[in-house]
mmCIF file of C-alpha atoms and ligand atoms in Angstrom:
data_model
loop_
_atom_site.group_PDB
_atom_site.id
_atom_site.type_symbol
_atom_site.label_atom_id
_atom_site.label_comp_id
_atom_site.label_asym_id
_atom_site.label_seq_id
_atom_site.Cartn_x
_atom_site.Cartn_y
_atom_site.Cartn_z
ATOM 1 C CA MET A 1 29.416 -73.153 20.625
ATOM 2 C CA GLU A 2 31.578 -72.467 17.469
ATOM 3 C CA ALA A 3 31.890 -76.252 17.198
ATOM 4 C CA GLN A 4 28.257 -77.066 17.579
ATOM 5 C CA ARG A 5 27.587 -74.141 14.954
ATOM 6 C CA THR A 6 29.805 -75.862 12.800
ATOM 7 C CA LEU A 7 28.402 -79.208 13.099
ATOM 8 C CA VAL A 8 24.666 -77.762 12.779
ATOM 9 C CA GLU A 9 26.100 -76.178 9.118
ATOM 10 C CA GLN A 10 27.564 -79.521 8.171
ATOM 11 C CA CYS A 11 24.497 -81.532 9.095
ATOM 12 C CA ARG A 12 22.166 -79.132 7.037
ATOM 13 C CA ALA A 13 24.479 -79.566 4.087
ATOM 14 C CA LEU A 14 24.475 -83.207 4.494
ATOM 15 C CA VAL A 15 20.709 -83.454 4.693
ATOM 16 C CA GLU A 16 20.067 -81.043 1.627
ATOM 17 C CA GLY A 17 22.837 -82.556 -0.101
ATOM 18 C CA PRO A 18 22.775 -84.599 -3.327
ATOM 19 C CA VAL A 19 21.772 -87.573 -1.309
ATOM 20 C CA PRO A 20 19.416 -85.919 0.638
ATOM 21 C CA ALA A 21 17.779 -87.186 4.001
ATOM 22 C CA TYR A 22 14.259 -88.761 3.641
ATOM 23 C CA VAL A 23 11.525 -90.273 5.753
ATOM 24 C CA PRO A 24 11.774 -93.969 5.824
ATOM 25 C CA ILE A 25 8.985 -96.191 5.755
ATOM 26 C CA VAL A 26 9.729 -99.272 8.024
ATOM 27 C CA ARG A 27 8.840 -103.006 7.392
ATOM 28 C CA GLY A 28 5.447 -102.878 9.265
ATOM 29 C CA GLY A 29 4.550 -99.973 6.977
ATOM 30 C CA GLY A 30 4.804 -97.033 9.294
ATOM 31 C CA ARG A 31 6.264 -93.853 8.546
ATOM 32 C CA MET A 32 9.230 -92.909 10.681
ATOM 33 C CA ARG A 33 9.305 -89.512 12.602
ATOM 34 C CA VAL A 34 12.413 -88.264 11.481
ATOM 35 C CA ARG A 35 14.434 -87.307 8.551
ATOM 36 C CA MET A 36 17.246 -89.804 7.993
ATOM 37 C CA LEU A 37 20.527 -89.817 6.452
ATOM 38 C CA CYS A 38 23.037 -92.785 6.670
ATOM 39 C CA LEU A 39 26.830 -92.061 6.116
ATOM 40 C CA GLY A 40 29.351 -94.674 5.465
ATOM 41 C CA ARG A 41 26.694 -97.429 5.023
ATOM 42 C CA HIS A 42 22.964 -97.386 4.410
ATOM 43 C CA TRP A 43 20.558 -98.671 7.063
ATOM 44 C CA ASN A 44 17.416 -100.209 5.173
ATOM 45 C CA GLY A 45 14.398 -99.830 6.980
ATOM 46 C CA LYS A 46 12.550 -102.505 5.315
ATOM 47 C CA THR A 47 15.233 -105.210 6.027
ATOM 48 C CA TYR A 48 16.794 -103.727 9.074
ATOM 49 C CA ALA A 49 20.073 -104.609 7.253
ATOM 50 C CA TYR A 50 22.990 -102.330 6.241
ATOM 51 C CA GLU A 51 23.797 -101.924 2.491
ATOM 52 C CA PRO A 52 25.786 -99.635 0.157
ATOM 53 C CA VAL A 53 22.917 -98.172 -1.622
ATOM 54 C CA ARG A 54 19.600 -97.058 -0.454
ATOM 55 C CA SER A 55 17.365 -99.606 -2.066
ATOM 56 C CA ASP A 56 14.592 -99.255 0.148
ATOM 57 C CA PHE A 57 14.075 -95.664 -1.350
ATOM 58 C CA ASP A 58 16.160 -94.314 -4.346
ATOM 59 C CA GLY A 59 18.866 -96.503 -5.008
ATOM 60 C CA LEU A 60 21.427 -93.679 -4.348
ATOM 61 C CA PRO A 61 24.714 -94.656 -2.686
ATOM 62 C CA ALA A 62 25.184 -93.865 1.064
ATOM 63 C CA PRO A 63 27.678 -90.687 1.111
ATOM 64 C CA PRO A 64 30.808 -91.338 2.821
ATOM 65 C CA LEU A 65 31.235 -90.604 6.644
ATOM 66 C CA PRO A 66 33.254 -87.386 6.684
ATOM 67 C CA GLU A 67 36.729 -87.748 8.650
ATOM 68 C CA ASN A 68 36.005 -85.094 10.808
ATOM 69 C CA LEU A 69 32.652 -86.689 12.173
ATOM 70 C CA ARG A 70 34.746 -90.013 12.500
ATOM 71 C CA ALA A 71 37.143 -88.224 14.551
ATOM 72 C CA LEU A 72 34.333 -86.538 16.801
ATOM 73 C CA ALA A 73 32.973 -90.054 17.417
ATOM 74 C CA ASN A 74 36.304 -91.742 18.098
ATOM 75 C CA GLY A 75 37.347 -89.003 20.498
ATOM 76 C CA ALA A 76 33.896 -89.257 22.421
ATOM 77 C CA ALA A 77 34.246 -93.041 22.838
ATOM 78 C CA ARG A 78 37.773 -92.592 23.779
ATOM 79 C CA THR A 79 36.856 -89.905 26.677
ATOM 80 C CA ALA A 80 34.238 -92.519 27.741
ATOM 81 C CA GLY A 81 37.105 -95.271 28.181
ATOM 82 C CA MET A 82 35.901 -97.145 25.111
ATOM 83 C CA ALA A 83 37.610 -97.776 21.654
ATOM 84 C CA LEU A 84 35.629 -97.270 18.503
ATOM 85 C CA ASP A 85 36.609 -96.736 14.836
ATOM 86 C CA ALA A 86 33.384 -95.494 13.448
ATOM 87 C CA ASP A 87 32.728 -96.487 9.828
ATOM 88 C CA LEU A 88 29.193 -95.160 9.728
ATOM 89 C CA CYS A 89 26.715 -92.765 11.128
ATOM 90 C CA ILE A 90 22.906 -92.108 11.136
ATOM 91 C CA LEU A 91 22.208 -88.624 10.914
ATOM 92 C CA ASN A 92 18.529 -88.093 12.169
ATOM 93 C CA TYR A 93 16.738 -84.733 11.845
ATOM 94 C CA TYR A 94 13.812 -84.420 14.395
ATOM 95 C CA ASP A 95 11.126 -81.413 13.893
ATOM 96 C CA ALA A 96 9.119 -80.527 17.010
ATOM 97 C CA ASP A 97 6.854 -83.889 16.323
ATOM 98 C CA GLY A 98 9.856 -85.961 16.047
ATOM 99 C CA ARG A 99 10.560 -88.913 17.905
ATOM 100 C CA MET A 100 11.774 -92.552 17.856
ATOM 101 C CA GLY A 101 10.359 -95.785 19.446
ATOM 102 C CA LEU A 102 12.261 -97.779 21.923
ATOM 103 C CA HIS A 103 14.666 -100.006 20.010
ATOM 104 C CA GLN A 104 17.937 -101.761 20.134
ATOM 105 C CA ASP A 105 20.586 -100.922 17.764
ATOM 106 C CA LYS A 106 21.657 -104.546 16.603
ATOM 107 C CA ASP A 107 22.096 -104.732 13.057
ATOM 108 C CA GLU A 108 25.765 -104.305 13.134
ATOM 109 C CA SER A 109 28.011 -107.309 12.478
ATOM 110 C CA GLU A 110 27.856 -109.947 15.133
ATOM 111 C CA ARG A 111 31.471 -109.419 16.015
ATOM 112 C CA SER A 112 31.011 -105.791 16.508
ATOM 113 C CA LEU A 113 27.934 -106.391 18.959
ATOM 114 C CA GLU A 114 29.669 -109.182 20.705
ATOM 115 C CA ALA A 115 32.850 -106.884 21.358
ATOM 116 C CA GLY A 116 30.470 -104.452 22.600
ATOM 117 C CA LEU A 117 31.795 -101.751 20.550
ATOM 118 C CA PRO A 118 30.133 -98.517 21.484
ATOM 119 C CA VAL A 119 27.446 -96.602 19.892
ATOM 120 C CA VAL A 120 28.121 -92.599 20.321
ATOM 121 C CA SER A 121 25.233 -90.398 19.893
ATOM 122 C CA VAL A 122 25.723 -86.846 19.499
ATOM 123 C CA SER A 123 23.064 -83.826 19.663
ATOM 124 C CA VAL A 124 22.714 -80.508 18.483
ATOM 125 C CA GLY A 125 19.733 -78.167 18.514
ATOM 126 C CA ASP A 126 16.593 -78.559 20.515
ATOM 127 C CA THR A 127 16.533 -80.947 23.656
ATOM 128 C CA ALA A 128 15.295 -84.424 23.350
ATOM 129 C CA LYS A 129 13.532 -86.570 26.081
ATOM 130 C CA PHE A 130 15.874 -89.732 25.651
ATOM 131 C CA MET A 131 14.591 -93.144 27.199
ATOM 132 C CA PHE A 132 17.473 -95.453 28.047
ATOM 133 C CA GLY A 133 16.178 -99.029 29.110
ATOM 134 C CA GLY A 134 17.683 -102.185 29.784
ATOM 135 C CA VAL A 135 18.655 -105.407 27.450
ATOM 136 C CA ARG A 136 14.881 -106.600 27.360
ATOM 137 C CA ARG A 137 12.171 -104.350 25.922
ATOM 138 C CA ARG A 138 9.825 -104.498 29.460
ATOM 139 C CA ASP A 139 12.862 -103.326 31.546
ATOM 140 C CA PRO A 140 12.324 -99.976 33.211
ATOM 141 C CA ALA A 141 13.614 -97.003 31.029
ATOM 142 C CA GLU A 142 15.024 -93.896 32.593
ATOM 143 C CA THR A 143 14.677 -90.305 30.968
ATOM 144 C CA VAL A 144 17.526 -88.367 30.141
ATOM 145 C CA LEU A 145 17.627 -84.833 28.695
ATOM 146 C CA LEU A 146 19.978 -84.767 25.780
ATOM 147 C CA GLU A 147 20.903 -81.161 25.253
ATOM 148 C CA SER A 148 22.608 -79.554 22.477
ATOM 149 C CA GLY A 149 26.364 -80.437 22.501
ATOM 150 C CA ASP A 150 25.848 -83.592 24.578
ATOM 151 C CA ALA A 151 27.403 -87.019 23.605
ATOM 152 C CA PHE A 152 26.082 -90.207 25.093
ATOM 153 C CA VAL A 153 28.181 -93.157 24.753
ATOM 154 C CA PHE A 154 26.793 -96.756 25.472
ATOM 155 C CA GLY A 155 28.936 -99.971 24.879
ATOM 156 C CA GLY A 156 30.196 -103.005 26.583
ATOM 157 C CA PRO A 157 27.385 -104.601 28.521
ATOM 158 C CA ALA A 158 25.282 -101.706 27.603
ATOM 159 C CA ARG A 159 25.534 -101.751 23.956
ATOM 160 C CA LEU A 160 22.220 -103.516 23.560
ATOM 161 C CA ARG A 161 20.192 -101.516 25.970
ATOM 162 C CA TYR A 162 16.924 -100.273 24.326
ATOM 163 C CA HIS A 163 16.545 -96.666 23.751
ATOM 164 C CA GLY A 164 14.335 -94.148 22.140
ATOM 165 C CA VAL A 165 13.202 -90.480 22.013
ATOM 166 C CA THR A 166 9.717 -89.807 23.394
ATOM 167 C CA ARG A 167 9.573 -85.803 22.851
ATOM 168 C CA ILE A 168 11.609 -83.000 21.320
ATOM 169 C CA LEU A 169 11.393 -79.910 23.686
ATOM 170 C CA PRO A 170 10.801 -76.854 21.208
ATOM 171 C CA GLU A 171 12.898 -73.878 21.129
ATOM 172 C CA THR A 172 15.394 -75.042 23.547
ATOM 173 C CA ALA A 173 18.091 -75.151 21.457
ATOM 174 C CA PRO A 174 20.888 -72.160 22.128
ATOM 175 C CA ARG A 175 19.878 -69.343 20.135
ATOM 176 C CA GLU A 176 23.168 -68.893 18.737
ATOM 177 C CA LEU A 177 22.637 -71.931 16.681
ATOM 178 C CA GLN A 178 19.504 -70.574 14.779
ATOM 179 C CA ILE A 179 17.960 -73.979 14.609
ATOM 180 C CA ALA A 180 14.248 -75.151 15.038
ATOM 181 C CA GLY A 181 14.556 -78.712 15.756
ATOM 182 C CA ARG A 182 17.526 -81.107 16.381
ATOM 183 C CA PHE A 183 20.190 -83.067 14.728
ATOM 184 C CA ASN A 184 21.411 -86.410 16.142
ATOM 185 C CA LEU A 185 24.361 -88.368 14.623
ATOM 186 C CA THR A 186 24.777 -92.111 15.910
ATOM 187 C CA PHE A 187 27.942 -93.426 15.127
ATOM 188 C CA ARG A 188 28.649 -97.145 15.150
ATOM 189 C CA GLN A 189 31.485 -99.515 13.944
ATOM 190 C CA TYR A 190 30.050 -101.993 11.620
ATOM 191 C CA ASP A 191 32.573 -104.504 11.725
ATOM 192 C CA LEU A 192 36.166 -105.140 13.549
HETATM 193 O O1 AKG B 201 18.076 -89.394 18.532
HETATM 194 C C1 AKG B 201 18.416 -90.030 19.316
HETATM 195 O O2 AKG B 201 18.965 -89.570 20.460
HETATM 196 C C2 AKG B 201 18.538 -91.614 19.135
HETATM 197 C C3 AKG B 201 18.700 -92.052 17.774
HETATM 198 C C4 AKG B 201 18.776 -93.626 17.714
HETATM 199 O O3 AKG B 201 18.263 -94.208 18.512
HETATM 200 C C5 AKG B 201 19.269 -94.306 16.409
HETATM 201 O O4 AKG B 201 19.537 -93.577 15.552
HETATM 202 O O5 AKG B 201 19.185 -95.410 16.643
#
């Protein structure tokens, strides 16, 4: 719980920091239902490509990926039996109405995707209803409840499985965290 509390504080400081989180407008014109901050590299919601600065928003540089977060991700991957040297993280804040449509994480380098380097997802705060599907959009998806403190790792043949968040379950965060909503951090390794 102490580690979760520290992580919540760090996430808060990052999203309210000098390069604050924002609500991306994606290439179809839709507003995402999260506040997003990319660390290490910026994911551009208009081009679906990574870049050093936020050219789809305010031109500010993506803040560096903090070393303790990188170590957290690499350790979670190792625990799941996979190797990762995370170099970027997408930090999302979901309020009670937050969600994320079904998608694949496939904007990292071809070499990273071909090697099946895992995505490590770490959650703190309210529980999320997370959908985990197959490698084709039409494949059936299972629902997994991601609770505060959970890490979910998908790599190897699962690296390109579709996933998304259908709902946040309000007021399910541990009381000690004093948080309404949810932070999710997804770590990836852009290149080998
Ligand atoms: O919030 C989550 O659990 C999923 C986040 C996600 O899919 C992403 O950042 O690509």
